[in-house]
mmCIF file of C-alpha atoms and ligand atoms in Angstrom:
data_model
loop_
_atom_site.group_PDB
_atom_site.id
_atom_site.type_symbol
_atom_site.label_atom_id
_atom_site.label_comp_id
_atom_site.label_asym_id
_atom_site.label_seq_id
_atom_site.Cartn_x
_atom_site.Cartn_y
_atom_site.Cartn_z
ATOM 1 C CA UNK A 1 -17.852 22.054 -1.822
ATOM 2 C CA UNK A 2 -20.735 21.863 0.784
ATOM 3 C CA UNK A 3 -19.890 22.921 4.827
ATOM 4 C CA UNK A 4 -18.889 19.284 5.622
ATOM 5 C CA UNK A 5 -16.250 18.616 3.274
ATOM 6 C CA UNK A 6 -14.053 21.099 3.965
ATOM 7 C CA UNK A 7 -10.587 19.773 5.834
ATOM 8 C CA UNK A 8 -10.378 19.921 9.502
ATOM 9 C CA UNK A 9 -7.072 21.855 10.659
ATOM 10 C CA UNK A 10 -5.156 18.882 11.002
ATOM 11 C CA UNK A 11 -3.988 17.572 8.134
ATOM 12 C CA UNK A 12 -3.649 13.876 7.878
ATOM 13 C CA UNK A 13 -2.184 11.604 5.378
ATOM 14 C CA UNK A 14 -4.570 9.302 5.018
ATOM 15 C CA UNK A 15 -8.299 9.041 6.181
ATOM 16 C CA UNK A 16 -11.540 7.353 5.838
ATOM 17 C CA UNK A 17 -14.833 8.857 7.010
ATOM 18 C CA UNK A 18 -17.589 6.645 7.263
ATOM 19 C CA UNK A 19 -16.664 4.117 4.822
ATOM 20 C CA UNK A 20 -19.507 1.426 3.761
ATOM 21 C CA UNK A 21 -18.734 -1.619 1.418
ATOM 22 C CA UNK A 22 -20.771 -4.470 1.048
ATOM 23 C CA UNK A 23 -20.951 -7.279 -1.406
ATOM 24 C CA UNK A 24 -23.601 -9.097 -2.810
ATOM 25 C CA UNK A 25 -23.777 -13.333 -3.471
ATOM 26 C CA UNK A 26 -27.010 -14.386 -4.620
ATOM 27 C CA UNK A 27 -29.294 -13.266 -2.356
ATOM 28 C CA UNK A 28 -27.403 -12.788 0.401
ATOM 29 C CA UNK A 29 -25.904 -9.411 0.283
ATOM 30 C CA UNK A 30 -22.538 -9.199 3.235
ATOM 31 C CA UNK A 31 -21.937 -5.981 4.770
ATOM 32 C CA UNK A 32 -17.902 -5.825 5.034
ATOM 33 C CA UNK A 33 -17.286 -2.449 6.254
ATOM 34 C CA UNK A 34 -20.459 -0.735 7.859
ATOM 35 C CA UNK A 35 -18.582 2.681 8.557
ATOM 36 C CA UNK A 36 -15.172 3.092 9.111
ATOM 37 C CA UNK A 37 -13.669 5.915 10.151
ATOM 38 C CA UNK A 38 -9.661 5.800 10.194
ATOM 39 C CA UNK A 39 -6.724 8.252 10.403
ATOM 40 C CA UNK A 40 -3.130 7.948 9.906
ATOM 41 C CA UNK A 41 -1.436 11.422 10.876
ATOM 42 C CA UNK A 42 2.134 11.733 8.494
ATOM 43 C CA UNK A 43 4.637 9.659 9.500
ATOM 44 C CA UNK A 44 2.496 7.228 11.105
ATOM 45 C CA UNK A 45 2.509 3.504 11.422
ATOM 46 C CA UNK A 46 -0.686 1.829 11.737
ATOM 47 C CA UNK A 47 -1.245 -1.849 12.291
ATOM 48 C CA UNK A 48 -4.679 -3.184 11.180
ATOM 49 C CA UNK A 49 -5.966 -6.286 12.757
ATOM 50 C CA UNK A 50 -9.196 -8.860 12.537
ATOM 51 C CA UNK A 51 -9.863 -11.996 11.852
ATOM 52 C CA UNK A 52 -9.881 -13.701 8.785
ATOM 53 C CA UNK A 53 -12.820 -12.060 7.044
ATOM 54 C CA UNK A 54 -13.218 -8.828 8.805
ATOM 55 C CA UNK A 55 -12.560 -7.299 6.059
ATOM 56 C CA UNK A 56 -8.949 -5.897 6.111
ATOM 57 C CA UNK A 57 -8.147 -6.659 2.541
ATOM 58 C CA UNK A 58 -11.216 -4.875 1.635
ATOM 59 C CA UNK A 59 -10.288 -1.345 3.700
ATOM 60 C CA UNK A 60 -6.969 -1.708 2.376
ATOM 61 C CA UNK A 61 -7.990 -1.690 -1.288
ATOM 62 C CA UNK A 62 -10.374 1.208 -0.588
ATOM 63 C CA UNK A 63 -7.539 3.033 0.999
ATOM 64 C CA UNK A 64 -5.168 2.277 -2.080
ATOM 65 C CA UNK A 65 -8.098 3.478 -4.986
ATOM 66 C CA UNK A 66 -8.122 -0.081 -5.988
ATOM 67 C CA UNK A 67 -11.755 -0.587 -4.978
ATOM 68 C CA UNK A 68 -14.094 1.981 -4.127
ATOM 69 C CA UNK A 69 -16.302 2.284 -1.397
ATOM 70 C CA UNK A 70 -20.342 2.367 -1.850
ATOM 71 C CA UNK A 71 -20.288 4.860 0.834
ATOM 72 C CA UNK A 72 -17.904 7.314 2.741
ATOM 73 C CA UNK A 73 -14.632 8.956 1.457
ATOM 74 C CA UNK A 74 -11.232 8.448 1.254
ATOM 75 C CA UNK A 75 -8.541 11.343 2.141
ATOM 76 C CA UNK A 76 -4.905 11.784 1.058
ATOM 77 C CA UNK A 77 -2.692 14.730 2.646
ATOM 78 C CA UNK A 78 -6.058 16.752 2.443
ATOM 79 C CA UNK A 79 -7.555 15.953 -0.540
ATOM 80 C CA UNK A 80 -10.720 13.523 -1.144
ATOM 81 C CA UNK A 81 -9.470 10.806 -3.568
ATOM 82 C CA UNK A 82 -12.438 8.479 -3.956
ATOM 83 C CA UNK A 83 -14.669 10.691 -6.094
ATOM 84 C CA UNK A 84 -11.782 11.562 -8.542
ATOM 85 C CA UNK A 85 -11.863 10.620 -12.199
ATOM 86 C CA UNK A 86 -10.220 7.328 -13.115
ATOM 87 C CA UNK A 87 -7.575 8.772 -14.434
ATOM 88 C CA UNK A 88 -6.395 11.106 -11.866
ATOM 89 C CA UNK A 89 -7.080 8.006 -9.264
ATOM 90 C CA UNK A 90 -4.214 6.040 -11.736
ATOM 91 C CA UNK A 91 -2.334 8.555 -11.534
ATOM 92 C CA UNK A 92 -2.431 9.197 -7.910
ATOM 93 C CA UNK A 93 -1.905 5.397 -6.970
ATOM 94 C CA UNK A 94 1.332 5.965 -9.637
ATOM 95 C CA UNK A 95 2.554 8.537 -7.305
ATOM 96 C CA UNK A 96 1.370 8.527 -3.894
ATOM 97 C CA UNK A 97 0.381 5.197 -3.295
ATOM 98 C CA UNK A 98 3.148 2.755 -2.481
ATOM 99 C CA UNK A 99 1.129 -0.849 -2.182
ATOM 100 C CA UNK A 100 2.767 -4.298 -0.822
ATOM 101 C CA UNK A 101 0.212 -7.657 -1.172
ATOM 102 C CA UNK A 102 1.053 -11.211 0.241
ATOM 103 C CA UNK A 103 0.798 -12.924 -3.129
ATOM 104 C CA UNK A 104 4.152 -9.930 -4.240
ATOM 105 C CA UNK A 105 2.268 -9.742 -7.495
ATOM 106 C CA UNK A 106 5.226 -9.488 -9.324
ATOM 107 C CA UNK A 107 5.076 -9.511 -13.099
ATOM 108 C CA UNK A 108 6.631 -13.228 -14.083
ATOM 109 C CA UNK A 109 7.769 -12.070 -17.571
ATOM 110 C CA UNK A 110 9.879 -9.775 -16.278
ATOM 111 C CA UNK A 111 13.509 -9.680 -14.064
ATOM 112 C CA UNK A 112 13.550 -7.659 -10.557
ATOM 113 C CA UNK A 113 15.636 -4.440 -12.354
ATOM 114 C CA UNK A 114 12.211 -4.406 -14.790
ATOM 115 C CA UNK A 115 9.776 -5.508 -12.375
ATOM 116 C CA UNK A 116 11.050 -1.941 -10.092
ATOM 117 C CA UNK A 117 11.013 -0.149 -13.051
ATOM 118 C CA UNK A 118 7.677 -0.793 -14.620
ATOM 119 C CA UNK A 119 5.966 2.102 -12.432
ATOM 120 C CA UNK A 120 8.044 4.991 -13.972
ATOM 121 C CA UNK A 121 7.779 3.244 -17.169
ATOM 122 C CA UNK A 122 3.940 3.443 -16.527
ATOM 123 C CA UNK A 123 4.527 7.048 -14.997
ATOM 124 C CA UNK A 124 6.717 8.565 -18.043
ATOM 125 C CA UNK A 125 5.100 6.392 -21.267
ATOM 126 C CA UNK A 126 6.977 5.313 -23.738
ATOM 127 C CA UNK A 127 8.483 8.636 -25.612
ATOM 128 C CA UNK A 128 9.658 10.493 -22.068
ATOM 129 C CA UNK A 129 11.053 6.928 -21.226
ATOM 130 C CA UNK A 130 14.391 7.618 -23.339
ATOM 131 C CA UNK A 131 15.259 10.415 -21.616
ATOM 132 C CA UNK A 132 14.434 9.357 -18.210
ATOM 133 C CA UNK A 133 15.831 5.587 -18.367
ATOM 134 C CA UNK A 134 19.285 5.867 -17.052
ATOM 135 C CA UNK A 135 18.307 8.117 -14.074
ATOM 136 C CA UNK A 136 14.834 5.480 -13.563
ATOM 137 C CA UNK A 137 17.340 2.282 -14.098
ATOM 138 C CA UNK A 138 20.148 4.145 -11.335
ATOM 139 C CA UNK A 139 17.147 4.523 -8.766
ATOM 140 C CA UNK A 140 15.693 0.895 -8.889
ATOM 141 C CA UNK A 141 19.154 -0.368 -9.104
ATOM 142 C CA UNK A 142 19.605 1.858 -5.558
ATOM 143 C CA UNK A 143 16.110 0.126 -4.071
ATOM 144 C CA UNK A 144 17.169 -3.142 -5.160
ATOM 145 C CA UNK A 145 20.711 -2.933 -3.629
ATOM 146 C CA UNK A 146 18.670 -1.014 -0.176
ATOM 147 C CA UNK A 147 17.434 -4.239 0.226
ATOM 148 C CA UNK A 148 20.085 -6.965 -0.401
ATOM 149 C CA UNK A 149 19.237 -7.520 -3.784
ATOM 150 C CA UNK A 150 22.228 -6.163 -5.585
ATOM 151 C CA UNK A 151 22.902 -9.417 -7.097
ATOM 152 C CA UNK A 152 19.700 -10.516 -8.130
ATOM 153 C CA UNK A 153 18.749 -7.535 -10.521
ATOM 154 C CA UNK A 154 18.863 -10.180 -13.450
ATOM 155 C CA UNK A 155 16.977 -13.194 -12.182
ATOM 156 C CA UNK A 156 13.013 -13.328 -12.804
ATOM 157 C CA UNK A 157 10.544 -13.820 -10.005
ATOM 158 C CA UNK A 158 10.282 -18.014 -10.499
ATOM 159 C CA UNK A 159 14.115 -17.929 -9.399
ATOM 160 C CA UNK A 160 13.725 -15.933 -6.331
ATOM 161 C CA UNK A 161 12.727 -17.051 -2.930
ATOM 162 C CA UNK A 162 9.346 -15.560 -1.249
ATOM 163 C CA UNK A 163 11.642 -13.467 0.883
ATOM 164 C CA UNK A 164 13.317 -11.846 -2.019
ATOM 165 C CA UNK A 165 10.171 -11.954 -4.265
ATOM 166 C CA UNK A 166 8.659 -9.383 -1.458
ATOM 167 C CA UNK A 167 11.902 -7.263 -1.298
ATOM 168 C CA UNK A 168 11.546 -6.569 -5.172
ATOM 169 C CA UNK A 169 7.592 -5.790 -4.740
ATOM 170 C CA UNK A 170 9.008 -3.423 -1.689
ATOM 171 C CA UNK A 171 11.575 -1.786 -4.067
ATOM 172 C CA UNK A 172 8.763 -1.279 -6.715
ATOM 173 C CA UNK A 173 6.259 0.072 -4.205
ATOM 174 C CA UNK A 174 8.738 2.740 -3.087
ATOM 175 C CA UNK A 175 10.222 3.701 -6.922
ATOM 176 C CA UNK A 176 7.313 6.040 -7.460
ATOM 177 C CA UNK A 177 8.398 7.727 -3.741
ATOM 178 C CA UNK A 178 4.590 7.334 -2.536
ATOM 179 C CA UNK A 179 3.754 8.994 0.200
ATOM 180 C CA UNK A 180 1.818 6.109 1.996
ATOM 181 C CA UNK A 181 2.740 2.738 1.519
ATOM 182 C CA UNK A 182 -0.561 0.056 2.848
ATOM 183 C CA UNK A 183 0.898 -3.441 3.262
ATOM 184 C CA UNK A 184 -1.829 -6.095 2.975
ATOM 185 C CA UNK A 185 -0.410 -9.482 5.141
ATOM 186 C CA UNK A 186 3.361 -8.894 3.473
ATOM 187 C CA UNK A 187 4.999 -11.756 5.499
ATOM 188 C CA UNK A 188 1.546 -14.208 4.913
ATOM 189 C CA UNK A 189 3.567 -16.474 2.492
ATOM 190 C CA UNK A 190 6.715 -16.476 4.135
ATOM 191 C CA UNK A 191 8.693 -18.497 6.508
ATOM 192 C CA UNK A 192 9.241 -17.118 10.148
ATOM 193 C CA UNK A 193 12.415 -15.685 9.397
ATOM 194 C CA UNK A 194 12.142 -14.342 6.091
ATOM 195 C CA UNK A 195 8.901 -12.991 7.444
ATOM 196 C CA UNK A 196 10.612 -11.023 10.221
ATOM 197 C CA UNK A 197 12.819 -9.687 7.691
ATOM 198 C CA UNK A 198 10.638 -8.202 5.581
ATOM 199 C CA UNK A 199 8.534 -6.612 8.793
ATOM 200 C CA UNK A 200 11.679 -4.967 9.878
ATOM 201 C CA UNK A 201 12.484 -3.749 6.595
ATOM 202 C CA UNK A 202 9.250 -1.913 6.542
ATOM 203 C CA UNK A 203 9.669 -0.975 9.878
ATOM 204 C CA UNK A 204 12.703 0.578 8.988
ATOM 205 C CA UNK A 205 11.322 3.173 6.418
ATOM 206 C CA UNK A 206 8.979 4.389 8.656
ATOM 207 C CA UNK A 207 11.504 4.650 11.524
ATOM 208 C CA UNK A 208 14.228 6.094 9.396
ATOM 209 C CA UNK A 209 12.360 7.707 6.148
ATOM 210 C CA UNK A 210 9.628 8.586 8.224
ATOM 211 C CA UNK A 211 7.266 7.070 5.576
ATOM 212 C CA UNK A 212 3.318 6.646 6.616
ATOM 213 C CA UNK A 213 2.522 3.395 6.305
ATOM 214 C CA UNK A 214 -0.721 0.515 7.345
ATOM 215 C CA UNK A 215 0.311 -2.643 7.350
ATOM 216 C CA UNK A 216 -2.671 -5.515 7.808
ATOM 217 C CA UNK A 217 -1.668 -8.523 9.285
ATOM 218 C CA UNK A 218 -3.457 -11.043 11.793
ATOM 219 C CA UNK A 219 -0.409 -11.631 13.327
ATOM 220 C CA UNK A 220 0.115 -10.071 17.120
ATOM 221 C CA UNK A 221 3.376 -10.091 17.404
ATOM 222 C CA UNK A 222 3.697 -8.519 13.627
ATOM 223 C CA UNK A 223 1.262 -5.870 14.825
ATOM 224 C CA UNK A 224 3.017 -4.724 18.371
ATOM 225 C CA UNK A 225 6.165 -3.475 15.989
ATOM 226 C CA UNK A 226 3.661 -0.693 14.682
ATOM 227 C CA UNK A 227 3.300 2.425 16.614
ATOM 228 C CA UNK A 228 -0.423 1.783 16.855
ATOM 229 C CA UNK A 229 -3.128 -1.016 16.422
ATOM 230 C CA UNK A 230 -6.148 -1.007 14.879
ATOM 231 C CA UNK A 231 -8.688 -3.566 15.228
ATOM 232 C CA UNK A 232 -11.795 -4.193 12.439
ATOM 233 C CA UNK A 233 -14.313 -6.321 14.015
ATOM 234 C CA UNK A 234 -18.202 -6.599 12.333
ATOM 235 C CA UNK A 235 -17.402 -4.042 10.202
ATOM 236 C CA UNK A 236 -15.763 -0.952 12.094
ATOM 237 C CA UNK A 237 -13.135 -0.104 13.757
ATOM 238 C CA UNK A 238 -13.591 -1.817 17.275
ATOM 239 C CA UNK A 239 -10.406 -0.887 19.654
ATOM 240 C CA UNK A 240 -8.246 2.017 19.276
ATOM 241 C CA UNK A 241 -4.802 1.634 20.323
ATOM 242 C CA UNK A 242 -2.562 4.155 18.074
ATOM 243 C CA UNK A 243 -0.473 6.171 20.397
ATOM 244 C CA UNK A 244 0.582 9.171 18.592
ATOM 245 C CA UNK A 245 1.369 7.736 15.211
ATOM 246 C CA UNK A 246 -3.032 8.233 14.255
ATOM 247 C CA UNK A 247 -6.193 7.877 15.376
ATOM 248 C CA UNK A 248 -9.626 5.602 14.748
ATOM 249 C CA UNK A 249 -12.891 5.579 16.221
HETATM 250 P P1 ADP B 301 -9.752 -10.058 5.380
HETATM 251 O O1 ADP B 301 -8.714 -9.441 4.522
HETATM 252 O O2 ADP B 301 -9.925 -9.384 6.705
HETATM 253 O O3 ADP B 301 -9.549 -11.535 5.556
HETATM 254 P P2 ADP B 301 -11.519 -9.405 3.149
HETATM 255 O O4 ADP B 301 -11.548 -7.929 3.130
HETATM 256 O O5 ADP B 301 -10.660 -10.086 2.151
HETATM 257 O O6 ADP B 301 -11.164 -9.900 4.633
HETATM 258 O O7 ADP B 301 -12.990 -9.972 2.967
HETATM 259 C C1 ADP B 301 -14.053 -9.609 3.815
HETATM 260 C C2 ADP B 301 -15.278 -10.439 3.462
HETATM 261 O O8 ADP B 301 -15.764 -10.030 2.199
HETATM 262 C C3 ADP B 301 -14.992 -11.914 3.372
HETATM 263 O O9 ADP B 301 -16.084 -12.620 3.939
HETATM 264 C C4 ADP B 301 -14.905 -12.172 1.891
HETATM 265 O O10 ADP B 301 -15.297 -13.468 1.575
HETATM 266 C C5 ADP B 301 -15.824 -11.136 1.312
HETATM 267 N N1 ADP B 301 -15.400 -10.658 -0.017
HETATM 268 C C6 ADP B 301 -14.228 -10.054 -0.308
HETATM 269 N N2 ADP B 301 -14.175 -9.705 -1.617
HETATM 270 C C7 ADP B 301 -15.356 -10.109 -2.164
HETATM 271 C C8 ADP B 301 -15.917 -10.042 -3.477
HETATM 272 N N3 ADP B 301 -15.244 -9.473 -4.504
HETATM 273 N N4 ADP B 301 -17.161 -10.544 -3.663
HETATM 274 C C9 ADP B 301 -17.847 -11.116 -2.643
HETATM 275 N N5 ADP B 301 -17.383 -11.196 -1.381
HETATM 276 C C10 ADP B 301 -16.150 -10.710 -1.135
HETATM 277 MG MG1 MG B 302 -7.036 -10.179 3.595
#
């Protein structure tokens, strides 16, 4: 470990130093990020804002190990997470990463008891499954019932609404009890008030679980209910407005 990597005294949960992503089209190569630096302290609630384009999506997936940056690192609680091995990155984003997308990305095959339970399945494999199943089935049964779902454990995504389809991806993000949970546009496909419901929702754990969370949206008034705001414009982070739930620059 060189002089530069070691962890400054205050521990965050997540961070980005420097972070550099561009992509290329033909000749024209686009330079999404260009060096973001971004901190959420624990317990934090970060809003990340930009026009369509700025490249929220991108950060996001960076943050979450999905995509990885050509530049810069990535911090979780104090450890640098974007130069792991692939494995360890699956199994970090299959225990520390909780992650929410507009499209719910909910498998179609499968009801909303399953869809909540495929991470642990993932997590324990096939053999440990056995043993852990009731206690898994018991937890995602408690998620789904958290958020008004009681009655739909049964019913497959194609007979849900949007609004309920994003409550089971909520219940699935928070089986594995991540420790961050990044939020990419969750209310994008929804009506107004379905929309607000699922805001306040993850509002809620952060208010009253005290869960870390980003949530990207290019909606104002979806923004102002996070304890901060940050703002991506030509590739960094442009206005810094995050009280004492983090920090950017
Ligand atoms: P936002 O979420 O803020 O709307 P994105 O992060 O999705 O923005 O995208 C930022 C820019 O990068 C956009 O111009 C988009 O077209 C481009 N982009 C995103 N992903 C890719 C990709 N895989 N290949 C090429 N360009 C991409
Ligand atoms: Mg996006």
């Amino acid at each position: 470990m060189s002089d530069l990597e070691i962890p400054s005294k205050t521990t965050f949960m997540l961070e980005t130093r420097q972070v550099c992503k561009k992509y290329q089209s033909g000749t024209t190569t686009l330079e999404v990020l260009r060096g973001v630096d971004f901190t959420l302290e624990k317990g934090g609630f970060l809003a990340v804002v930009g026009q369509s384009g700025s490249g929220k999506s991108t950060l996001l997936h960076v943050m979450g190990l999905l995509d990885a940056p050509d530049s810069g690192e990535v911090w979780i609680d104090g450890q640098r997470i974007d130069n792991l091995p692939v494995r360890e990155k699956d199994r970090l984003r299959n225990s520390s990463i909780g992650m929410v997308f507009q499209a719910y990305h909910l498998l179609p095959e499968l009801t909303a008891l399953e869809n909540v339970l495929a991470p642990l399945l993932i997590r324990y494999g096939i053999f440990d499954w056995f043993t852990q199943r009731r206690a898994a089935q018991e937890k995602a049964k408690a998620l789904l019932d958290r958020f008004g779902l009681s009655d739909r454990l049964h019913h497959q995504p194609r007979q849900l609404s949007g609004g309920e389809m994003q409550r089971v991806a909520i219940a699935r993000a928070l089986i594995t009890d991540p420790q961050v949970l990044l939020a990419d546009e969750p209310a994008g496909n929804l009506d107004e008030e379905s929309g607000a419901g699922i805001i306040e929702a993850i509002a809620e754990l952060n208010r009253d679980k005290g869960l870390s969370i980003v949530l990207v949206t290019h909606d104002a008034d979806i923004a102002s209910q996070a304890r901060g705001i940050v703002r991506l414009a030509a590739g960094t982070v442009d206005i810094m407005n995050a009280g004492a739930a983090g920090s950017a620059a």
